[in-house]
Coordinates of C-alpha atoms and ligand atoms in Angstrom, one line a residue:
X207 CA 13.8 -19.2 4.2
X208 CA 17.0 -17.6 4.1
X209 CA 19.3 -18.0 1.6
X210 CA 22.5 -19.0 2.0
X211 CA 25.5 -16.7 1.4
X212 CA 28.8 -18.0 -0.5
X213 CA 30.5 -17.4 2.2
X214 CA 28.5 -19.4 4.5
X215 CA 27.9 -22.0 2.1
X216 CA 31.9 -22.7 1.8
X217 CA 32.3 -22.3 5.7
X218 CA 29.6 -25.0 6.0
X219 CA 30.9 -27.2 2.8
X220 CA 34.7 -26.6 4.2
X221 CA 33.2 -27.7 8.4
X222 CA 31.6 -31.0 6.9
X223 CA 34.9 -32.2 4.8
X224 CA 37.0 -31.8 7.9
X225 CA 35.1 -32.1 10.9
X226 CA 35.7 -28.9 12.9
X227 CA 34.4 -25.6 13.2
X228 CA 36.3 -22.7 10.9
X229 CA 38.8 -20.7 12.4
X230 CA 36.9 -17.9 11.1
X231 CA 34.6 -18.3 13.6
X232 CA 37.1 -18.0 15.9
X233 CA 37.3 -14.3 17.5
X234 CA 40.6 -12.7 16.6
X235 CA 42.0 -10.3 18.4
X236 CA 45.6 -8.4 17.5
X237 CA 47.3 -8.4 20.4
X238 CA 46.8 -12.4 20.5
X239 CA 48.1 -15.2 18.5
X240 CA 44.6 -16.7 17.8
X241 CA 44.1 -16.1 14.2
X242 CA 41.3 -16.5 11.4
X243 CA 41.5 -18.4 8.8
X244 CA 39.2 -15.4 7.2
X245 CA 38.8 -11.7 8.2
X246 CA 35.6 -10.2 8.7
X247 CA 35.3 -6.9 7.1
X248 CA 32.4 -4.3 7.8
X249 CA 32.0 -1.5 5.3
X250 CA 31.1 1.8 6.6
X251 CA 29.0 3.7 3.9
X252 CA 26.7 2.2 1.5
X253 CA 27.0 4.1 -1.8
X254 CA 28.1 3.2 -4.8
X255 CA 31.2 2.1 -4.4
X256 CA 30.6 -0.3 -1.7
X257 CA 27.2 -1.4 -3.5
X258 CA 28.7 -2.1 -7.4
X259 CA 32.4 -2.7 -6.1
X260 CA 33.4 -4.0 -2.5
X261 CA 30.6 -5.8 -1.5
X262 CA 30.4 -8.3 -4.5
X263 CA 34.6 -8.3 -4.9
X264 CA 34.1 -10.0 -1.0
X265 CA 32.0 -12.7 -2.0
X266 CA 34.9 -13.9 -4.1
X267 CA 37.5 -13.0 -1.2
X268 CA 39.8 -15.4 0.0
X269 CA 41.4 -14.2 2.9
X270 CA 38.2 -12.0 3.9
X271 CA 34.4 -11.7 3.7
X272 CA 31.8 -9.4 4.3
X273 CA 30.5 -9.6 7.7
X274 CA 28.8 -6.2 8.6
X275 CA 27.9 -3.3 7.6
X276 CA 27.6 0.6 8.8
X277 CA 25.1 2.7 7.3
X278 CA 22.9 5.7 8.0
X279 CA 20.2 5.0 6.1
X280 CA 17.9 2.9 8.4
X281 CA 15.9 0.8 4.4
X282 CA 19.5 -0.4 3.4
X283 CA 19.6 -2.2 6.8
X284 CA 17.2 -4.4 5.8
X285 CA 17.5 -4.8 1.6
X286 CA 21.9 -5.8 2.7
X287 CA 21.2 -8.0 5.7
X288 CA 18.8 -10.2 3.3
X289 CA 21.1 -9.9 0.2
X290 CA 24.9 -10.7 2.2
X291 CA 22.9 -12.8 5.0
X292 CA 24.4 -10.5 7.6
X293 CA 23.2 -11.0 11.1
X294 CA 21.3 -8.7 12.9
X295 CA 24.3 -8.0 15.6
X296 CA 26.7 -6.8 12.8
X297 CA 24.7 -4.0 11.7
X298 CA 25.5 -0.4 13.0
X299 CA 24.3 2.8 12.4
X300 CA 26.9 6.0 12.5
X301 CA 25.7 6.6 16.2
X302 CA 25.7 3.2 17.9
X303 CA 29.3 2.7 15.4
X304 CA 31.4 2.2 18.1
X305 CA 29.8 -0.6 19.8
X306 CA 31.6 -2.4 17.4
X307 CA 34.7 -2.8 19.8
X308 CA 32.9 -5.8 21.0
X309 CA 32.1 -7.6 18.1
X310 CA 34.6 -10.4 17.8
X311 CA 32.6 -11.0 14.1
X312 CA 34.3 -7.3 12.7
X313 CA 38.2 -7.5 12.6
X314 CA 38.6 -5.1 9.8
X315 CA 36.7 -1.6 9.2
X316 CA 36.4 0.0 5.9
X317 CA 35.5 3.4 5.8
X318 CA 33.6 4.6 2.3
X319 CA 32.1 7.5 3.3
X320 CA 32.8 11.3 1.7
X321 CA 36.1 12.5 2.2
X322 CA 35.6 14.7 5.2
X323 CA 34.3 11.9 7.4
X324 CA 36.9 9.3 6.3
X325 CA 39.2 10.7 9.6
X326 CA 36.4 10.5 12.1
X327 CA 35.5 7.3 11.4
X328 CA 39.0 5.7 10.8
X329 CA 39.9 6.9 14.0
X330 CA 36.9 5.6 15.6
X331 CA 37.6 2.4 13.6
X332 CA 41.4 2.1 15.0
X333 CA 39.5 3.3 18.9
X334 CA 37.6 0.3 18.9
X335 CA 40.4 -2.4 18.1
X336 CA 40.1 -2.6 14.4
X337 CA 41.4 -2.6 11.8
X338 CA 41.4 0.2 9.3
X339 CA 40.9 0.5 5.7
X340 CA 40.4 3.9 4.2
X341 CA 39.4 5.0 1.0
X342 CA 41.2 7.4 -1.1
X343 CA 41.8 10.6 -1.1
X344 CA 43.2 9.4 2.7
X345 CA 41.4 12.4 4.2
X346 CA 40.7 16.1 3.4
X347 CA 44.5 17.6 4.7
X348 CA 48.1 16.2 6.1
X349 CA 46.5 16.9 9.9
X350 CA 44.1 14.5 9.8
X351 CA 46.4 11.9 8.0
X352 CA 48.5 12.5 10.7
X353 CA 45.8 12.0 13.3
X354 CA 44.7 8.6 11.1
X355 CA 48.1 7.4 11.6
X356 CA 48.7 8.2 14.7
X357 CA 45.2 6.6 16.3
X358 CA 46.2 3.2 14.5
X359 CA 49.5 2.9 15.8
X360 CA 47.9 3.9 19.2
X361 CA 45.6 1.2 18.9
X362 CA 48.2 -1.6 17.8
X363 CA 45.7 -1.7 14.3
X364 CA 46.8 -1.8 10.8
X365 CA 46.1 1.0 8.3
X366 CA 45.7 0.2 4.3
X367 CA 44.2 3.2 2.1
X368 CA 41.9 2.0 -0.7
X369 CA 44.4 2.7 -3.4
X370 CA 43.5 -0.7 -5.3
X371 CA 45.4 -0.6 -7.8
X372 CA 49.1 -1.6 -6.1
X373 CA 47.4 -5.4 -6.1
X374 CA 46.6 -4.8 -9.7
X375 CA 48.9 -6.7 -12.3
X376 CA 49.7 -4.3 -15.2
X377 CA 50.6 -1.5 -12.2
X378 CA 52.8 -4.4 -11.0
X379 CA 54.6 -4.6 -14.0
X380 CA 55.1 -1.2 -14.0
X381 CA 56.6 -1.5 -11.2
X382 CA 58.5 -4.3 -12.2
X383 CA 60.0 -2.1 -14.9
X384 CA 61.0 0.7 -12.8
X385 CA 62.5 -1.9 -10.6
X386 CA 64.6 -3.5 -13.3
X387 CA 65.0 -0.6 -15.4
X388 CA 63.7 -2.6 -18.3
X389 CA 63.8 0.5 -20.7
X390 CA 66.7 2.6 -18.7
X391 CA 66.3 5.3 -17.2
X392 CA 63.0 7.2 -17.2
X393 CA 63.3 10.9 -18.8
X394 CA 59.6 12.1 -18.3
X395 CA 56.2 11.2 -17.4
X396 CA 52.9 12.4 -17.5
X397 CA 49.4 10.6 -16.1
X398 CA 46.0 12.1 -16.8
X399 CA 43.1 11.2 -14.6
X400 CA 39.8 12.0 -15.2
X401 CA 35.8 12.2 -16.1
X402 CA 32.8 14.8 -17.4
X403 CA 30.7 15.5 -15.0
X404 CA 28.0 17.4 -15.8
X405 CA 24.4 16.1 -14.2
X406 CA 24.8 16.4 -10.2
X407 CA 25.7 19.9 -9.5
X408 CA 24.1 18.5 -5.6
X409 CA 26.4 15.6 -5.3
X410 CA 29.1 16.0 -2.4
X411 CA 32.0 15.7 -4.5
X412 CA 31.6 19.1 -5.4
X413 CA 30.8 20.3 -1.7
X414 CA 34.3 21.3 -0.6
X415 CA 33.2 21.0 2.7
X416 CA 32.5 16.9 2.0
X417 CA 35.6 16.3 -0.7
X418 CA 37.8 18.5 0.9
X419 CA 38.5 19.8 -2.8
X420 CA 37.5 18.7 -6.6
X421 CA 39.3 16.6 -9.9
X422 CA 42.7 16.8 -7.7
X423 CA 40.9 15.3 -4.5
X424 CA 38.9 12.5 -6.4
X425 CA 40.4 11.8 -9.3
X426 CA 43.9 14.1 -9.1
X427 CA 45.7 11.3 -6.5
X428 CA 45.4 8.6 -9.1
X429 CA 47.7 10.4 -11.4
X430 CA 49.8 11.7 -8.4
X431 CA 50.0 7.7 -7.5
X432 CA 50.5 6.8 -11.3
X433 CA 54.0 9.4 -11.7
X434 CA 55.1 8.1 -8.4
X435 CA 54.9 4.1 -8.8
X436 CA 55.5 5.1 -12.5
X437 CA 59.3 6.2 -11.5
X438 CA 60.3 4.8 -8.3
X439 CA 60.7 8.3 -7.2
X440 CA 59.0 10.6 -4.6
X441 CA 59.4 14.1 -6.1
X442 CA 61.3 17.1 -4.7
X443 CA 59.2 19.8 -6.2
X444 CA 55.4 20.7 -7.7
X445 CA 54.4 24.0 -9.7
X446 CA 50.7 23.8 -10.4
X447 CA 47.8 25.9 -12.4
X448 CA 44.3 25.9 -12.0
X449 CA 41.6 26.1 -15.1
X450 CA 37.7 26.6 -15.0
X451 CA 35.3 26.4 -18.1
X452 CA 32.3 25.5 -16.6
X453 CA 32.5 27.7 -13.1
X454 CA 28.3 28.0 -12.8
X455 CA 28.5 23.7 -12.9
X456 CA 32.0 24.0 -10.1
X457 CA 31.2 26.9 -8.0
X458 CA 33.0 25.3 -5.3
X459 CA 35.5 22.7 -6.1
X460 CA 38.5 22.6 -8.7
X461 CA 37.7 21.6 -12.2
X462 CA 40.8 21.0 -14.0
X463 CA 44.3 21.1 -12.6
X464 CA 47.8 20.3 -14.2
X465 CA 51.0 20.1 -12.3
X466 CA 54.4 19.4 -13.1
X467 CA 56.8 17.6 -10.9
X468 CA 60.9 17.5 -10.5
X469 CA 62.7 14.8 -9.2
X470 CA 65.8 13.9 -7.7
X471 CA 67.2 11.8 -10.3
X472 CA 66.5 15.0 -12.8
X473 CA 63.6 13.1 -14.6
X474 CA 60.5 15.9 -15.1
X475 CA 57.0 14.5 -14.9
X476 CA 53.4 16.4 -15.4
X477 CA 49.9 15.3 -14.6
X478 CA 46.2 16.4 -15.6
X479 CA 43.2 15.9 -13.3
X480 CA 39.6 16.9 -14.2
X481 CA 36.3 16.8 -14.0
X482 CA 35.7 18.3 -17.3
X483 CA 37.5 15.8 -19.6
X484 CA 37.4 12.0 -19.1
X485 CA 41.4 11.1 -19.1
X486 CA 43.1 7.8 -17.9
X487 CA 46.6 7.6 -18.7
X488 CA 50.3 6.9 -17.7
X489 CA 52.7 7.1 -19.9
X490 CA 56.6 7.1 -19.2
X491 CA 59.4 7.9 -21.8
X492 CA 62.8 6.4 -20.9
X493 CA 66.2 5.9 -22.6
X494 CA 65.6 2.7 -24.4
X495 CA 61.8 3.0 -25.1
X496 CA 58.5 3.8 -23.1
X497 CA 55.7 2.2 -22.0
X498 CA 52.1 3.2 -20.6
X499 CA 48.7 2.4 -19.6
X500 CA 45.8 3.4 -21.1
X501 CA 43.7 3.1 -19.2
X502 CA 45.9 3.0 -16.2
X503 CA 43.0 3.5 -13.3
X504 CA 39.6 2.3 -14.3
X505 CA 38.4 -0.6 -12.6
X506 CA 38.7 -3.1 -15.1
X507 CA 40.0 -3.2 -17.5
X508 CA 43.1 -2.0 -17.8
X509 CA 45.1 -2.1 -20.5
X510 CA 48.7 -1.7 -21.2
X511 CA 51.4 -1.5 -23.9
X512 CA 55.5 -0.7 -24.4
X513 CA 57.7 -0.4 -27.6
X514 CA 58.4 -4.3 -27.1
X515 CA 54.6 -4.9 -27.5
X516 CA 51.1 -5.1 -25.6
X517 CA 50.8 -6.1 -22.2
X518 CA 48.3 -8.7 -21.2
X519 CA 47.2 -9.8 -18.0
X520 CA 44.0 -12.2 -16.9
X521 CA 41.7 -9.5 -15.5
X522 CA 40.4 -10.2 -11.4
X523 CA 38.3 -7.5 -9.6
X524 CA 40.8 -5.2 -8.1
X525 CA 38.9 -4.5 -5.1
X526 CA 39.1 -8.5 -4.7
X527 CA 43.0 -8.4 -5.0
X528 CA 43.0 -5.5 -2.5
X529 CA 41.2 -6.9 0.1
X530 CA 42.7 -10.0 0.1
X531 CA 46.2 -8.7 0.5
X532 CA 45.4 -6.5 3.4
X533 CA 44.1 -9.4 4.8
X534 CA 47.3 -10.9 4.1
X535 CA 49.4 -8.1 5.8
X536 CA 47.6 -8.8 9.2
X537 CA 47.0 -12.8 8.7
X538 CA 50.6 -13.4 7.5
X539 CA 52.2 -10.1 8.1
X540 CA 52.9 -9.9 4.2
X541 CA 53.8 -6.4 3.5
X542 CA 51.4 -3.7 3.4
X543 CA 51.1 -2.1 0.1
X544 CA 49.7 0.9 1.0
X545 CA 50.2 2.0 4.0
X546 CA 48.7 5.4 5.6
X547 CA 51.7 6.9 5.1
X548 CA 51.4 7.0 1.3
X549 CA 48.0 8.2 1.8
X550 CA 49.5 10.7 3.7
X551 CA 52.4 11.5 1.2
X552 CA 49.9 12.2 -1.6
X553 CA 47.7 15.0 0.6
X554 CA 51.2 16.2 1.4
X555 CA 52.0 17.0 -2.8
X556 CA 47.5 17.9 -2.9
X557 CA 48.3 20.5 0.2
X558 CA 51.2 21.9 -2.3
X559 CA 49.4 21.5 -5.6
X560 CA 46.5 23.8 -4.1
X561 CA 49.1 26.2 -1.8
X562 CA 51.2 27.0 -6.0
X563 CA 47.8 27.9 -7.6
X564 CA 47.1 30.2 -4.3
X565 CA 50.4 31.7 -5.0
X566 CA 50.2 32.2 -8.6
X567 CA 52.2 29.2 -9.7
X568 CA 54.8 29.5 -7.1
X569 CA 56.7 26.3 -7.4
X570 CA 56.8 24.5 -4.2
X571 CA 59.7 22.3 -2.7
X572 CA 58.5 18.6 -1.0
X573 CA 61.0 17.1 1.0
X574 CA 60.3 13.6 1.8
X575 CA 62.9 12.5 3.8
X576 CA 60.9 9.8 5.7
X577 CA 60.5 6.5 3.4
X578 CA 57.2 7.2 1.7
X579 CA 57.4 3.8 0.0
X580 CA 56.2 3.1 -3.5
X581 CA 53.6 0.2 -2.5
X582 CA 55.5 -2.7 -2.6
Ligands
LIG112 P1 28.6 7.7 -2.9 O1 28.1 9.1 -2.9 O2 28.0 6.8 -3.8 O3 28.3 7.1 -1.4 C1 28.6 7.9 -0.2 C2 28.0 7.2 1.0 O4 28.2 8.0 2.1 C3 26.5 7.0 0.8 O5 26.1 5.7 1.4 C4 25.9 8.1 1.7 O6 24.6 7.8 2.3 C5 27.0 8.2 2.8 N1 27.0 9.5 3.4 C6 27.0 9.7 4.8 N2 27.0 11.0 5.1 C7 26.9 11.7 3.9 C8 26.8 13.0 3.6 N3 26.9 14.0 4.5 N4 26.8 13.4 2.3 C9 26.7 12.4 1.3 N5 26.8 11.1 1.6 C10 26.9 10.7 2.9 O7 30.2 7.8 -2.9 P2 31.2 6.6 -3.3 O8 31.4 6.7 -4.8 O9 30.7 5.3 -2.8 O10 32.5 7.1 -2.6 C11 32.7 7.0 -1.3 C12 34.3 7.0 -1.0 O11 34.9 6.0 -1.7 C13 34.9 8.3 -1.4 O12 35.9 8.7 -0.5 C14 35.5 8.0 -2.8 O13 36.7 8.8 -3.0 C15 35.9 6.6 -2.6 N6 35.9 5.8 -3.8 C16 37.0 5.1 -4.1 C17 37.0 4.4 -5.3 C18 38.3 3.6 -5.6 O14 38.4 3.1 -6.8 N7 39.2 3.3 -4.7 C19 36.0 4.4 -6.2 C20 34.8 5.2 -5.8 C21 34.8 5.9 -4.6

């Protein structure tokens, strides 16, 4: 017999207290005002992330649940469909993926696949009438951001990037900080984010060809986001150096990088990214005190302090809190609190990190006139 899936369980509990089918099983499309009371979400990629992370964070969802899955590895088929109780006609494969446009079951697609095939299948996502989620870095360069955006707008589909930490409550009160300007102005900030990686020389994340690039691709947007929701502040300028220790370990990707960053308001602010030194930090000096989190981008949990005291805040799974509130965007259009085109902003300071170690440390000028946002 098969068992039966939280999800089903409450959709069956939740049809015999009131009588009537779910409105999740009713088939929403965009363009129409029919709606769901839940999304269903299928994940595209079935590694480690989605395995340890987004798949169980959906079985606690509230506004979504897992209803499908896209994977090219025929076993996992099988080992998911008996684990999530996912039905047979909401499995795909990467070739057959976009038969998916007719499956009323799959409103949103989440793409967790190596960098270099998150614009493919985003686009292919937004093609068939979904909608998108893609995981961070946003892609591999600003073109294909571009063409991510561009397809989803097309398509009448919403974009969020997996950057889950904006639904996150001590990167909220952050926020709330900046906001208020609960220590005056900010003078300087620095985030670190990192790890040691030392036993996969194979793995694609150092196959610039599948990351796109190393520590700044993978790791170095976390503390690009953390200086940038850290000050309310896009910045106007980046002057970048590269170092390598271990060069027979990275022969193809970066392994530590550390920028620094100028901003309008005159403020100064530096980061660190490796993948030669585990680092998880954001700390902010300002006129009347400081605060930081330490760590500031693990998955749980985080923790957080100022010159008033610690921070504490009940810890939820992130990925949970995420993918409920992009389910919120489209279900109640709540804002969206991270948008493409802050996935797109961050390749744009990665494209200029990478383009001032090409040119020696030439510092490079951003201008972004457009509103970036700062995630809500
Ligand atoms: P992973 O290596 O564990 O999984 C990658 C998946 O892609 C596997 O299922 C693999 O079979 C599949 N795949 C398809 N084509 C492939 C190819 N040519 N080479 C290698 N794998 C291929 O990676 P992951 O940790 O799950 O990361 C996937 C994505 O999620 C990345 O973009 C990563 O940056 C992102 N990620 C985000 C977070 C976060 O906190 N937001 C955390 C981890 C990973």
């Amino acid at each position: 017999m098969k068992k039966i899936s939280r999800r089903n369980f409450n959709n069956t509990l939740a049809k015999s207290i009131t009588g009537v089918t779910l409105a999740a099983n009713v088939p929403f499309a965009c363009a129409t005002t029919t709606k769901k009371k839940k999304l269903g979400i299928a994940l595209v990629g079935l590694g480690r992330y989605s395995t340890y992370q987004l798949a169980p964070a959906l079985q606690n969802a509230e506004h979504c649940y897992l209803a499908g899955i896209v994977t090219g590895t025929p076993e996992k088929e099988e080992i998911w469909a008996s684990k999530y109780n996912i039905a047979k006609e909401n499995i795909y494969n990467y070739e057959n993926f976009d038969k998916i446009k007719n499956n009323d079951n799959i409103d949103v697609i989440y793409v967790v696949l190596p960098n270099s095939m998150h614009a493919d299948f985003s686009i292919r996502a937004a093609k068939a009438g979904k909608h998108a989620i893609c995981e961070k870095p946003m892609a591999i360069n600003v073109e294909e951001c571009d063409a991510i955006i561009a397809a989803c707008n097309k398509n009448k589909v919403k974009l969020g990037i997996g950057y889950r930490l904006h639904s996150e409550p001590y990167t909220q009160e952050i926020k709330r900080f900046v906001k208020e300007k609960t220590f005056g102005n900010i003078r300087y900030i620095t985030a670190d984010a990192g790890y040691y990686s030392n036993t996969e020389p194979k793995q694609w994340r150092l196959d610039k060809k599948l990351s796109g690039g190393g520590a700044l691709m993978n790791m170095g947007v976390y503390a690009i986001q953390s200086i940038i929701y850290g000050t309310g502040e896009n910045p106007i300028s980046v002057t970048a150096q590269e170092f390598s220790t271990r060069p027979e370990y990275f022969k193809d990707t970066d392994e530590t990088i550390t920028a620094q960053f100028e901003f309008k308001s005159g403020l100064v602010g530096t980061i660190m990214t490796s993948h030669n030194v585990s680092a998880n930090r954001l700390h902010a000096k300002c006129d009347n005190g400081w605060y930081e989190l330490d760590p500031a981008s693990t998955y749980i949990p985080l923790a957080g302090r100022t010159s008033n005291g610690e921070l504490n805040f009940k810890q939820e799974s992130q990925q949970k809190l995420q993918m409920d509130d992009f389910a919120k965007h489209i279900l109640f259009d709540t804002p969206n609190l991270v948008p493409g085109e802050m996935g797109k902003r961050d390749m744009i300071i990665v494209e200029a990190i990478y383009k001032s170690i090409a040119e020696g440390g030439k510092k490079q000028s951003l201008d972004f006139t457009a509103n970036y946002g700062f995630g809500g």
